Amino acid sequence: MASSVGLTGCLDDGSSDKNANPDYQINDTNLDPSVVRPLYNPNPIARNPQFPINSDLVLLLGASQSADYDFTGLSTGDTPADDAVNRLLGFSTSGAFTLKFNGSLTPASVVANATVFLVPMNVADAIDGSPGALPNTNPSGIDQTAPFDMSVEQPNFRVDVVSVDGGTNNAIRVVPLEPLLEDQKYMIIATNDILGANSKPIGRSAEDLDLSDGTRVSALETVQDLLKANDTLATAFLASTIPSDTPDSALAYTFTTNYGTDVLKAMMAPAAYTTALGQKIGFTAQLKAVRDNYPDLNFSELTAQLSELAELAAGLGDGSVDPNDLSAEELNAITALGAAQDIQADIPAAITAEFGAGGNLHLPQPRPNFILSTGAASDLATIAALDVGTNPIAQAATQVSVSQGAITLPYFQHLPGSDGSGLVEGYWTGNTDLEDSLNESLTGSTSQEIFKFLRDGDGQLNVNGYFPFPQQQATVTVPTTIFFPDPDSLPANCGGSTEPLGVTIYQHGITTDRSTAMLPAILMANQACQAVIAIDLPLHGLGGSNAAPGTVAGLTPLDEATLDPALDATIAALNSAGDANSLALAAQLTAMKNADYTGERHFDYTADDSLNPVAAGSLADVSSGSLFINPLNMLGSSDNLRQAIVDLLNVTATVQTMDIDGNLSPDLAGLPVNFAGNSLGAIVGASYAGLNNDPTLNATAAGTLSSSGFTYPTLASVTLHNGGSQVTRLLENSPRFSPTLLGGLAAEGVSQGSSDFESFFYVFQSVVDGGDPVSYAKDLGGSTPNVLFTEVTGDSVVPNEANVNPLGDAFPAPLAGTEPMLALFDLGAGGGTLADGTGLGIMDTDTPNSAAMPLASFFDGTDPCNGANHGTVVAPVQPSEDCGGTSDTSVAFTAMVTQMITAISGGPIAGADAEASVAASLGKSDTLPQALDQN
C-alpha cells in the first residue's frame, strides 16, 4: 500500500523554514506590456501569490506545512471564507468562478469549448487498489498516457465576460449550467485566441512563464514541475482538439471538485462507506507508525519515508537487507509497521460493531417519541376563531385530532453553551468518538492508539467527502405536532378505516415554525386520510407572541417542566409492568428524559441586528429561525441545512414506531410515507427526498436496519412548494433576504462587482453543495415519479430564476432558484428541455388541464395580495403590510392544497378542468425555455 502513495516532494519547499523562503524574483522584463494577461502568480511563497480561488495549489499547500494534512485547503486569513477553505476537500460543483485579467478583453473572443475549455482528467488512485485511503488531489496522479477523460459526462458550462473591481470586461466567469462531477479533477484552459480589447492575443502571466520555463529554484521545484506539466497537457489537448492553427495556452491549471454529498449519503447508509473507512484505518495506521518514529517530518516527507520503510521491510523479509545496517528509528518504525499490518484483518469486525445501539456510526432509525396531549383540532385557537358554518377548514377540523408531543434526535450541530455562541460559531466536526472506539476494538485498550485519522494543520478532524462521519454533539428532545383523522368522527375519505391511510411528513419554511402546517394538515388529514407529522427546522420554533406563540396560533410550546413529569409517570408504569416490551419502551423514554436539551428548537435564542445570539427573556422575544443563515459562519449555515435533512431521515425511520394517540403503541407502521414542504422546507426536502429515494442508499439503509427488525420506507410522493437550488446565489437574488446579506458583506468591505465578492460566494457554495438541492435534484428525477412542484411566479422570497433576471447588480446565476431545480429534475427524469414537458410536465395557463406526475404547477403571483404569494400554502389569509393589512389568497390556497392532496393519492394532479380554484389561480412563466440556457 505504502509504495504508491505518490505525495513525495509535494510542495516540499525546504523542510524546516518553509515560510522563511525569500520571494522568487521574476527576471523577464521583456514581455510586451500591451498584451493582456491573467493575474496569475502561482508562487506559493511569494509575498502576494495570486492563483484562482479553486486551484489545486490551495489544496496541496498543507502537505509541506506539518505532519498533519488531510488534503483540505490552506488559507492563513481569519475571514469566514478562509475558515471554510481550511475545511474544504475540493471546490464547488455548481458555483461560478472568476478568472481575472490585468486588462480588458474582447467579449466575442471568449467562447466555451472554443477558446475556454473545462476538461475532465484521468487520475489514478493515490494508493493503488485502495481508493478510499487517500483523496486523489495531487495533479502528479494524472495519467500521463491518457490524461483527458472523455468517457465521463462532459461539463455543460458557459463563459461570461464580466467587469470586476472597477475594471471593464476584465474577467472571465466560468458558469456551470449543470453541476460538475463530484470528486473529479478538471483542467481549465484559456487560449491565446482570446483577444484583449486592443485585438491582440492574450498571453501567459510573467510569473507563470518564469516559474515554468525559467531558472530552477530548489524551494519551488515541485510547483515549477506542476506548471510545466499543466502547460504540456494543455498544449497536447489543444493540438488534439484544434489540429489546424492550434492556439497556445495562456492559462492552464487543475482544480478538484468536492464530494460533500457523501457526508449525508454516509449518514443515511453508512454500510456503503465501510470499505473506504477500513482503507483509511489501514493507511493511517501505517502513517502513524512512521510519524511516531520520525516526529519532525512533514506529511510529504512522511509519505516518502513510508515508501522507503516498506522497501526496507521487504528487504528484511527476503534477506537482501541486513538489520545491522539500519538505524534505530528505521528498525522501530518497521516493527510498528508490522503491528499496523497485524490489525488489518480485524478492521471489518471493528467497523461492524459501530452499527446499532452504542455504536458511533449514524443510521436513520426509530427514535424515542412521546405524546403529551391529544385533542380536537377544532379546539385550536386559530380554528376555534373560524365560522364552522361557512369555513371549510373549520368544518374539516371537526373530524381531525391533533397530538402534541416530542421526539429525541441526534444533534450534530453545537448546543448554544452559556452565551449562545455555539449556535453561530459551531459547525460539524469529525467523529473522534468513532476513532477512539475503533482504536479500543483494535488494540483492546482504552489508552493505546494504533491509528489516527488525518487532521489538518490545526489538528482538527474535518467532515467532508473523505471523512463523512460527524461527531454527535448532543441529543435534543424537540416538539412534534401530528394531525390525523378523528376515529370517533371518521372522515368519509378514510373509506371506513378507523386508522390513517398514509403518513405525510410536512416541513415548514424559513423563519416560521411547525404551526404553519396546521391549516393544510387539517385538510390533508380530512380529505386524504393522512397522519401529518410536523417538526421544526433547526434553530426554529414557536415564538413571537405572549398570548399564542407561533406563526399560526394554537400550539403549545414544549418545555422540560411539562414533559419530565409526564415521562416520569409513564416510565414508572412501564417498569412496573415488567414485560420485555414495556421495559424496552421505558428505556427509550428514559433516554428522551436524559437528552441534553428539551424544548423549542431555537434554544430560546434569537438574533440581534448583527446576527449575534441573544438569550430571549420569553418566547415573545424569539424570532424563529433568525440564526439559521449566517454568512459569517459558512460552515455552520451549511450544517444547519444538513442537520435538517438528517432530522427528516430520522423522522422517516421513526414513523414505523410512532404513537399518535398517546396509548404508547405504534399507529403508523406499514403505511405509505409522503413528504410535503414549503420554501426552506422544500429546499431541504428536495435534498432529503433525493437521498431517501436513492435506490442503492435506501436498500442499504433498510438492510442495516433489518437486523433490528425495522424497515426503511421509500417516499410514495413528494410535494415541493416554492423551493429552489443553489442556496447561496438564491439568497443573493432574493428580494427578501438579499438586502440584509449584501449589506452585511458590504460592511465588511465585500461588495457586488468585486473579485472578493465572487470568491466569497464561490467558497460559500463549495461548502453548501453537500446539502443543496442542486446536488440532488437530478437524482430525484431519476428515482421518484410521484413529485409535484409548485411555483408562484414573481416569488419575492425564493426567486423563480436568476439567469435571465438576476436581482439588481448580481451576475446571472443559471442554477439558482426554482426553475433551475425543476430543469435538473427534468433531466434526471429523462426530459429534454424544461419547457417541452417531456420529463416533468408543466401545468400553466397554456396547459391547464389535469395531468400525471411528475408535474410542475405554476401559480399567478402578479397580484400577491389577491392571487398567490410565497406563503399562500400556509394560510389563505395572512397579515401583510404591503396589502393594506392582510392578503387574501384563498382561491390559490384551495388550489394548492387540492393539488397536494391529489399528489398524495397518486394523481392525476387536479387542473383547471377538475377544480375551479385551479382554473382561477394558474399563471405562466416566461423564463422556462431559458432554464439552464436550454433555449
Short mmCIF file of C-alpha atoms in Angstrom, two decimals, residues 210-594:
data_model
loop_
_atom_site.label_atom_id
_atom_site.label_comp_id
_atom_site.label_asym_id
_atom_site.label_seq_id
_atom_site.Cartn_x
_atom_site.Cartn_y
_atom_site.Cartn_z
CA ASP A 210 9.20 32.47 -15.43
CA LEU A 211 8.33 29.79 -12.90
CA SER A 212 7.53 27.25 -15.59
CA ASP A 213 10.35 27.92 -18.05
CA GLY A 214 12.87 29.90 -16.06
CA THR A 215 15.66 29.08 -13.63
CA ARG A 216 15.12 26.13 -11.32
CA VAL A 217 14.76 27.06 -7.66
CA SER A 218 15.00 24.29 -5.08
CA ALA A 219 12.21 25.67 -2.92
CA LEU A 220 9.85 25.75 -5.91
CA GLU A 221 10.82 22.73 -7.98
CA THR A 222 7.55 20.91 -7.37
CA VAL A 223 5.50 23.97 -8.33
CA GLN A 224 7.67 24.52 -11.39
CA ASP A 225 7.22 20.91 -12.44
CA LEU A 226 3.48 21.22 -11.93
CA LEU A 227 3.24 24.36 -14.06
CA LYS A 228 5.34 22.76 -16.78
CA ALA A 229 3.15 19.67 -16.73
CA ASN A 230 -0.02 21.76 -16.93
CA ASP A 231 1.27 23.66 -19.94
CA THR A 232 2.36 20.44 -21.63
CA LEU A 233 -1.04 18.83 -21.03
CA ALA A 234 -2.88 21.93 -22.24
CA THR A 235 -0.76 22.04 -25.39
CA ALA A 236 -1.49 18.37 -26.08
CA PHE A 237 -5.23 18.88 -25.57
CA LEU A 238 -5.35 21.91 -27.84
CA ALA A 239 -3.39 20.09 -30.54
CA SER A 240 -5.87 17.21 -30.48
CA THR A 241 -8.91 19.48 -30.32
CA ILE A 242 -7.82 22.22 -32.75
CA PRO A 243 -5.31 20.46 -35.01
CA SER A 244 -5.28 23.25 -37.57
CA ASP A 245 -3.75 26.54 -36.47
CA THR A 246 -3.54 25.30 -32.86
CA PRO A 247 -3.56 28.16 -30.35
CA ASP A 248 -1.28 28.44 -27.34
CA SER A 249 -2.40 28.12 -23.77
CA ALA A 250 -2.48 31.43 -21.91
CA LEU A 251 -3.67 29.90 -18.64
CA ALA A 252 -3.85 26.25 -17.60
CA TYR A 253 -4.38 24.86 -14.14
CA THR A 254 -6.22 22.00 -12.48
CA PHE A 255 -8.84 22.02 -9.76
CA THR A 256 -10.62 19.21 -7.92
CA THR A 257 -14.32 19.21 -7.09
CA ASN A 258 -15.72 18.42 -3.69
CA TYR A 259 -17.78 15.35 -2.90
CA GLY A 260 -19.71 16.77 0.02
CA THR A 261 -22.86 14.77 -0.73
CA ASP A 262 -21.02 11.73 0.63
CA VAL A 263 -21.48 13.13 4.14
CA LEU A 264 -25.27 12.83 4.00
CA LYS A 265 -25.10 9.63 1.99
CA ALA A 266 -22.88 8.07 4.64
CA MET A 267 -25.26 9.26 7.36
CA MET A 268 -28.17 7.58 5.62
CA ALA A 269 -26.38 4.38 4.63
CA PRO A 270 -23.05 4.08 6.46
CA ALA A 271 -22.68 0.46 5.39
CA ALA A 272 -21.96 1.71 1.87
CA TYR A 273 -18.87 3.52 3.20
CA THR A 274 -17.33 0.89 5.44
CA THR A 275 -14.85 -0.40 2.85
CA ALA A 276 -13.44 3.09 2.37
CA LEU A 277 -13.40 3.59 6.14
CA GLY A 278 -11.37 0.42 6.53
CA GLN A 279 -8.87 1.62 3.94
CA LYS A 280 -8.46 4.89 5.86
CA ILE A 281 -7.78 3.00 9.06
CA GLY A 282 -5.29 0.71 7.35
CA PHE A 283 -3.33 3.55 5.79
CA THR A 284 -3.33 5.90 8.76
CA ALA A 285 -2.12 3.05 10.99
CA GLN A 286 0.94 2.76 8.75
CA LEU A 287 1.39 6.51 8.64
CA LYS A 288 1.23 6.73 12.44
CA ALA A 289 3.88 4.03 12.75
CA VAL A 290 6.23 6.25 10.75
CA ARG A 291 5.22 9.55 12.38
CA ASP A 292 5.80 8.17 15.89
CA ASN A 293 9.40 7.46 14.97
CA TYR A 294 10.02 10.49 12.75
CA PRO A 295 8.16 13.28 14.59
CA ASP A 296 9.93 16.13 12.76
CA LEU A 297 8.84 15.20 9.23
CA ASN A 298 6.05 16.94 7.41
CA PHE A 299 3.31 14.97 5.69
CA SER A 300 5.03 14.94 2.31
CA GLU A 301 8.22 13.66 3.89
CA LEU A 302 6.34 11.10 5.99
CA THR A 303 4.80 9.52 2.92
CA ALA A 304 8.22 9.35 1.27
CA GLN A 305 9.65 7.76 4.41
CA LEU A 306 6.78 5.28 4.48
CA SER A 307 7.64 4.15 0.96
CA GLU A 308 11.30 3.73 1.86
CA LEU A 309 10.50 1.76 5.01
CA ALA A 310 8.20 -0.54 3.08
CA GLU A 311 11.08 -1.37 0.75
CA LEU A 312 13.42 -1.95 3.70
CA ALA A 313 10.87 -4.18 5.39
CA ALA A 314 10.57 -6.24 2.22
CA GLY A 315 14.38 -6.46 2.12
CA LEU A 316 14.50 -7.71 5.69
CA GLY A 317 11.96 -10.30 4.79
CA ASP A 318 13.85 -11.68 1.80
CA GLY A 319 17.31 -11.27 3.37
CA SER A 320 18.57 -8.60 0.99
CA VAL A 321 18.80 -6.05 3.81
CA ASP A 322 20.99 -6.56 6.89
CA PRO A 323 19.25 -5.28 10.05
CA ASN A 324 22.65 -4.13 11.35
CA ASP A 325 22.71 -1.58 8.55
CA LEU A 326 19.52 0.08 9.74
CA SER A 327 19.13 2.88 12.26
CA ALA A 328 17.19 2.52 15.48
CA GLU A 329 14.44 4.75 14.02
CA GLU A 330 14.16 2.53 10.95
CA LEU A 331 14.00 -0.68 12.98
CA ASN A 332 11.43 0.77 15.41
CA ALA A 333 9.30 2.08 12.58
CA ILE A 334 9.41 -1.23 10.71
CA THR A 335 8.35 -3.02 13.90
CA ALA A 336 5.48 -0.56 14.30
CA LEU A 337 4.52 -1.11 10.66
CA GLY A 338 4.29 -4.81 11.42
CA ALA A 339 1.86 -4.07 14.23
CA ALA A 340 -0.15 -1.87 11.87
CA GLN A 341 -0.26 -4.74 9.40
CA ASP A 342 -1.43 -7.15 12.10
CA ILE A 343 -4.69 -5.26 12.67
CA GLN A 344 -5.77 -5.33 9.02
CA ALA A 345 -7.84 -8.50 9.32
CA ASP A 346 -9.66 -7.17 12.40
CA ILE A 347 -10.77 -3.87 10.87
CA PRO A 348 -14.06 -5.08 9.25
CA ALA A 349 -15.38 -6.55 12.51
CA ALA A 350 -14.41 -3.42 14.45
CA ILE A 351 -16.36 -1.27 11.99
CA THR A 352 -19.40 -3.56 12.05
CA ALA A 353 -19.55 -3.17 15.83
CA GLU A 354 -20.10 0.57 15.35
CA PHE A 355 -23.60 0.00 13.96
CA GLY A 356 -26.63 -0.24 16.19
CA ALA A 357 -27.06 0.53 19.89
CA GLY A 358 -23.97 2.08 21.41
CA GLY A 359 -22.23 2.41 18.05
CA ASN A 360 -20.77 5.60 16.66
CA LEU A 361 -21.92 5.37 13.03
CA HIS A 362 -25.14 7.27 12.45
CA LEU A 363 -28.01 5.38 10.88
CA PRO A 364 -31.57 6.69 10.48
CA GLN A 365 -33.53 4.59 12.93
CA PRO A 366 -36.62 4.78 15.13
CA ARG A 367 -36.07 7.43 17.79
CA PRO A 368 -37.81 7.86 21.16
CA ASN A 369 -41.17 9.59 20.71
CA PHE A 370 -43.93 10.53 23.12
CA ILE A 371 -47.35 12.14 23.04
CA LEU A 372 -48.11 14.76 25.70
CA SER A 373 -51.63 15.72 24.66
CA THR A 374 -54.33 14.76 22.19
CA GLY A 375 -57.39 16.82 21.41
CA ALA A 376 -59.73 18.05 18.73
CA ALA A 377 -58.20 20.22 16.02
CA SER A 378 -61.32 22.36 16.19
CA ASP A 379 -60.26 23.47 19.69
CA LEU A 380 -57.01 25.06 18.47
CA ALA A 381 -57.17 28.85 18.86
CA THR A 382 -56.90 29.65 15.15
CA ILE A 383 -59.56 27.09 14.20
CA ALA A 384 -61.89 27.99 17.04
CA ALA A 385 -61.95 31.57 15.75
CA LEU A 386 -63.32 30.45 12.36
CA ASP A 387 -67.01 30.13 11.47
CA VAL A 388 -67.67 26.41 11.32
CA GLY A 389 -70.82 27.07 9.36
CA THR A 390 -69.04 28.63 6.40
CA ASN A 391 -65.33 27.92 6.66
CA PRO A 392 -64.20 24.63 5.04
CA ILE A 393 -61.10 24.37 7.25
CA ALA A 394 -63.18 24.72 10.40
CA GLN A 395 -65.57 22.09 9.07
CA ALA A 396 -62.74 19.68 8.29
CA ALA A 397 -61.25 20.25 11.76
CA THR A 398 -64.34 18.77 13.40
CA GLN A 399 -63.17 15.38 12.06
CA VAL A 400 -59.48 15.80 12.83
CA SER A 401 -57.48 15.20 16.00
CA VAL A 402 -54.18 16.82 16.91
CA SER A 403 -51.47 15.41 19.13
CA GLN A 404 -48.57 17.39 20.55
CA GLY A 405 -45.51 15.58 21.76
CA ALA A 406 -41.78 15.16 21.32
CA ILE A 407 -39.09 13.19 19.56
CA THR A 408 -35.44 12.78 20.58
CA LEU A 409 -32.99 13.32 17.75
CA PRO A 410 -29.20 13.10 17.40
CA TYR A 411 -27.71 16.57 17.11
CA PHE A 412 -24.51 17.15 15.19
CA GLN A 413 -24.51 20.91 15.46
CA HIS A 414 -23.32 22.59 18.63
CA LEU A 415 -25.55 23.45 21.57
CA PRO A 416 -25.68 27.15 22.50
CA GLY A 417 -23.40 26.92 25.52
CA SER A 418 -23.64 29.53 28.24
CA ASP A 419 -23.92 32.53 25.90
CA GLY A 420 -25.41 31.18 22.68
CA SER A 421 -22.12 31.37 20.80
CA GLY A 422 -22.28 27.69 19.87
CA LEU A 423 -25.26 28.43 17.63
CA VAL A 424 -23.34 30.88 15.44
CA GLU A 425 -19.76 29.66 15.80
CA GLY A 426 -20.27 25.91 15.75
CA TYR A 427 -20.15 23.56 12.79
CA TRP A 428 -19.85 19.81 12.26
CA THR A 429 -16.53 18.28 13.25
CA GLY A 430 -15.15 14.80 12.72
CA ASN A 431 -16.23 11.82 14.78
CA THR A 432 -13.49 11.37 17.37
CA ASP A 433 -15.72 9.01 19.36
CA LEU A 434 -15.63 6.68 16.36
CA GLU A 435 -11.84 6.95 16.25
CA ASP A 436 -11.49 6.19 19.97
CA SER A 437 -13.88 3.25 19.83
CA LEU A 438 -12.19 1.68 16.80
CA ASN A 439 -8.79 2.05 18.44
CA GLU A 440 -10.10 0.31 21.54
CA SER A 441 -11.56 -2.52 19.43
CA LEU A 442 -8.32 -2.99 17.51
CA THR A 443 -5.93 -2.76 20.47
CA GLY A 444 -8.06 -3.99 23.37
CA SER A 445 -7.05 -0.90 25.32
CA THR A 446 -8.61 2.49 26.02
CA SER A 447 -5.18 4.11 26.25
CA GLN A 448 -3.48 2.72 23.13
CA GLU A 449 -3.77 4.29 19.69
CA ILE A 450 -2.89 2.15 16.66
CA PHE A 451 -4.15 4.62 14.04
CA LYS A 452 -5.22 8.26 13.81
CA PHE A 453 -7.44 9.72 11.10
CA LEU A 454 -5.90 12.53 9.06
CA ARG A 455 -6.16 16.01 10.54
CA ASP A 456 -5.47 19.40 9.03
CA GLY A 457 -2.78 21.83 10.11
CA ASP A 458 -4.69 22.99 13.20
CA GLY A 459 -5.21 19.43 14.34
CA GLN A 460 -8.93 19.33 13.56
CA LEU A 461 -10.64 16.23 12.22
CA ASN A 462 -12.79 17.69 9.44
CA VAL A 463 -16.06 16.42 8.00
CA ASN A 464 -16.09 16.17 4.20
CA GLY A 465 -16.30 13.60 1.42
CA TYR A 466 -13.06 11.97 2.52
CA PHE A 467 -14.20 11.63 6.14
CA PRO A 468 -18.02 11.78 6.07
CA PHE A 469 -18.64 10.93 9.72
CA PRO A 470 -19.55 13.89 12.00
CA GLN A 471 -19.29 13.85 15.75
CA GLN A 472 -22.65 13.75 17.52
CA GLN A 473 -22.60 16.69 19.91
CA ALA A 474 -25.82 16.02 21.79
CA THR A 475 -29.29 14.55 21.80
CA VAL A 476 -32.18 17.00 21.68
CA THR A 477 -35.80 16.37 22.58
CA VAL A 478 -37.86 18.62 20.34
CA PRO A 479 -41.56 19.15 19.61
CA THR A 480 -43.76 17.19 17.24
CA THR A 481 -47.27 18.03 16.10
CA ILE A 482 -49.41 15.36 14.42
CA PHE A 483 -52.77 15.88 12.75
CA PHE A 484 -54.81 12.75 11.97
CA PRO A 485 -58.39 11.66 11.22
CA ASP A 486 -60.55 11.51 14.35
CA PRO A 487 -61.54 7.84 14.70
CA ASP A 488 -64.69 8.89 16.57
CA SER A 489 -65.82 11.23 13.81
CA LEU A 490 -64.42 9.48 10.80
CA PRO A 491 -63.90 11.50 7.60
CA ALA A 492 -65.58 9.97 4.58
CA ASN A 493 -62.28 9.97 2.71
CA CYS A 494 -60.92 7.30 5.05
CA GLY A 495 -63.22 4.77 3.37
CA GLY A 496 -64.42 3.34 6.65
CA SER A 497 -60.96 2.78 8.08
CA THR A 498 -60.51 3.93 11.67
CA GLU A 499 -56.79 4.41 11.05
CA PRO A 500 -54.97 6.82 8.71
CA LEU A 501 -54.36 5.52 5.21
CA GLY A 502 -50.97 7.16 4.95
CA VAL A 503 -48.39 9.44 6.54
CA THR A 504 -47.22 12.83 5.30
CA ILE A 505 -44.17 14.50 6.81
CA TYR A 506 -44.55 18.26 6.47
CA GLN A 507 -41.66 20.73 6.72
CA HIS A 508 -42.24 24.46 7.18
CA GLY A 509 -40.34 27.38 5.66
CA ILE A 510 -37.65 29.81 6.72
CA THR A 511 -38.32 31.94 9.86
CA THR A 512 -41.69 30.29 10.52
CA ASP A 513 -42.38 27.16 12.61
CA ARG A 514 -44.33 23.90 12.76
CA SER A 515 -47.60 25.75 13.35
CA THR A 516 -47.66 26.64 9.64
CA ALA A 517 -48.58 23.02 8.94
CA MET A 518 -51.88 23.49 10.76
CA LEU A 519 -54.26 24.59 8.02
CA PRO A 520 -53.02 22.42 5.13
CA ALA A 521 -52.52 19.49 7.53
CA ILE A 522 -56.11 19.60 8.75
CA LEU A 523 -57.29 19.42 5.15
CA MET A 524 -54.83 16.62 4.31
CA ALA A 525 -55.94 14.63 7.36
CA ASN A 526 -59.59 15.14 6.47
CA GLN A 527 -59.53 14.80 2.70
CA ALA A 528 -56.63 12.35 2.18
CA CYS A 529 -56.92 10.44 5.48
CA GLN A 530 -53.33 11.29 6.38
CA ALA A 531 -51.45 11.45 9.63
CA VAL A 532 -49.46 14.66 9.08
CA ILE A 533 -46.26 14.95 11.14
CA ALA A 534 -44.65 18.36 11.59
CA ILE A 535 -41.36 19.20 13.28
CA ASP A 536 -39.41 22.43 13.41
CA LEU A 537 -36.33 23.10 11.35
CA PRO A 538 -33.11 23.53 13.35
CA LEU A 539 -32.99 26.88 15.21
CA HIS A 540 -36.71 27.37 14.61
CA GLY A 541 -39.68 27.01 16.94
CA LEU A 542 -42.70 28.71 18.45
CA GLY A 543 -42.13 32.32 19.44
CA GLY A 544 -43.07 35.90 18.81
CA SER A 545 -46.28 36.28 20.84
CA ASN A 546 -47.06 36.19 24.54
CA ALA A 547 -50.65 35.15 24.00
CA ALA A 548 -50.17 32.46 21.37
CA PRO A 549 -46.57 31.92 20.30
CA GLY A 550 -46.05 30.73 16.75
CA THR A 551 -46.85 31.79 13.22
CA VAL A 552 -50.32 30.26 13.44
CA ALA A 553 -51.85 30.47 16.90
CA GLY A 554 -52.90 27.43 18.87
CA LEU A 555 -49.95 25.12 19.59
CA THR A 556 -48.34 24.62 22.98
CA PRO A 557 -44.59 25.19 23.38
CA LEU A 558 -42.55 22.24 24.57
CA ASP A 559 -40.57 22.62 27.77
CA GLU A 560 -38.82 20.31 30.18
CA ALA A 561 -41.03 21.27 33.11
CA THR A 562 -44.08 19.92 31.32
CA LEU A 563 -42.52 16.89 29.65
CA ASP A 564 -40.49 15.40 32.52
CA PRO A 565 -43.36 14.73 34.96
CA ALA A 566 -45.34 13.02 32.21
CA LEU A 567 -42.31 10.91 31.30
CA ASP A 568 -41.67 10.01 34.95
CA ALA A 569 -45.17 8.71 35.43
CA THR A 570 -45.12 6.73 32.19
CA ILE A 571 -41.66 5.25 32.83
CA ALA A 572 -42.71 4.13 36.32
CA ALA A 573 -45.82 2.44 34.95
CA LEU A 574 -43.86 0.66 32.24
CA ASN A 575 -41.23 -0.57 34.68
CA SER A 576 -43.98 -1.88 36.92
CA ALA A 577 -45.48 -3.82 34.04
CA GLY A 578 -42.14 -5.61 33.75
CA ASP A 579 -42.58 -7.32 30.37
CA ALA A 580 -39.85 -7.04 27.75
CA ASN A 581 -41.73 -4.60 25.52
CA SER A 582 -42.61 -2.32 28.44
CA LEU A 583 -39.04 -2.33 29.73
CA ALA A 584 -37.68 -1.53 26.27
CA LEU A 585 -40.10 1.38 25.90
CA ALA A 586 -39.20 2.62 29.39
CA ALA A 587 -35.54 2.64 28.38
CA GLN A 588 -36.34 4.71 25.28
CA LEU A 589 -38.35 7.24 27.26
CA THR A 590 -35.58 7.43 29.84
CA ALA A 591 -33.20 8.33 27.02
CA MET A 592 -35.68 11.02 25.99
CA LYS A 593 -35.75 12.45 29.50
CA ASN A 594 -31.96 12.37 29.72
#
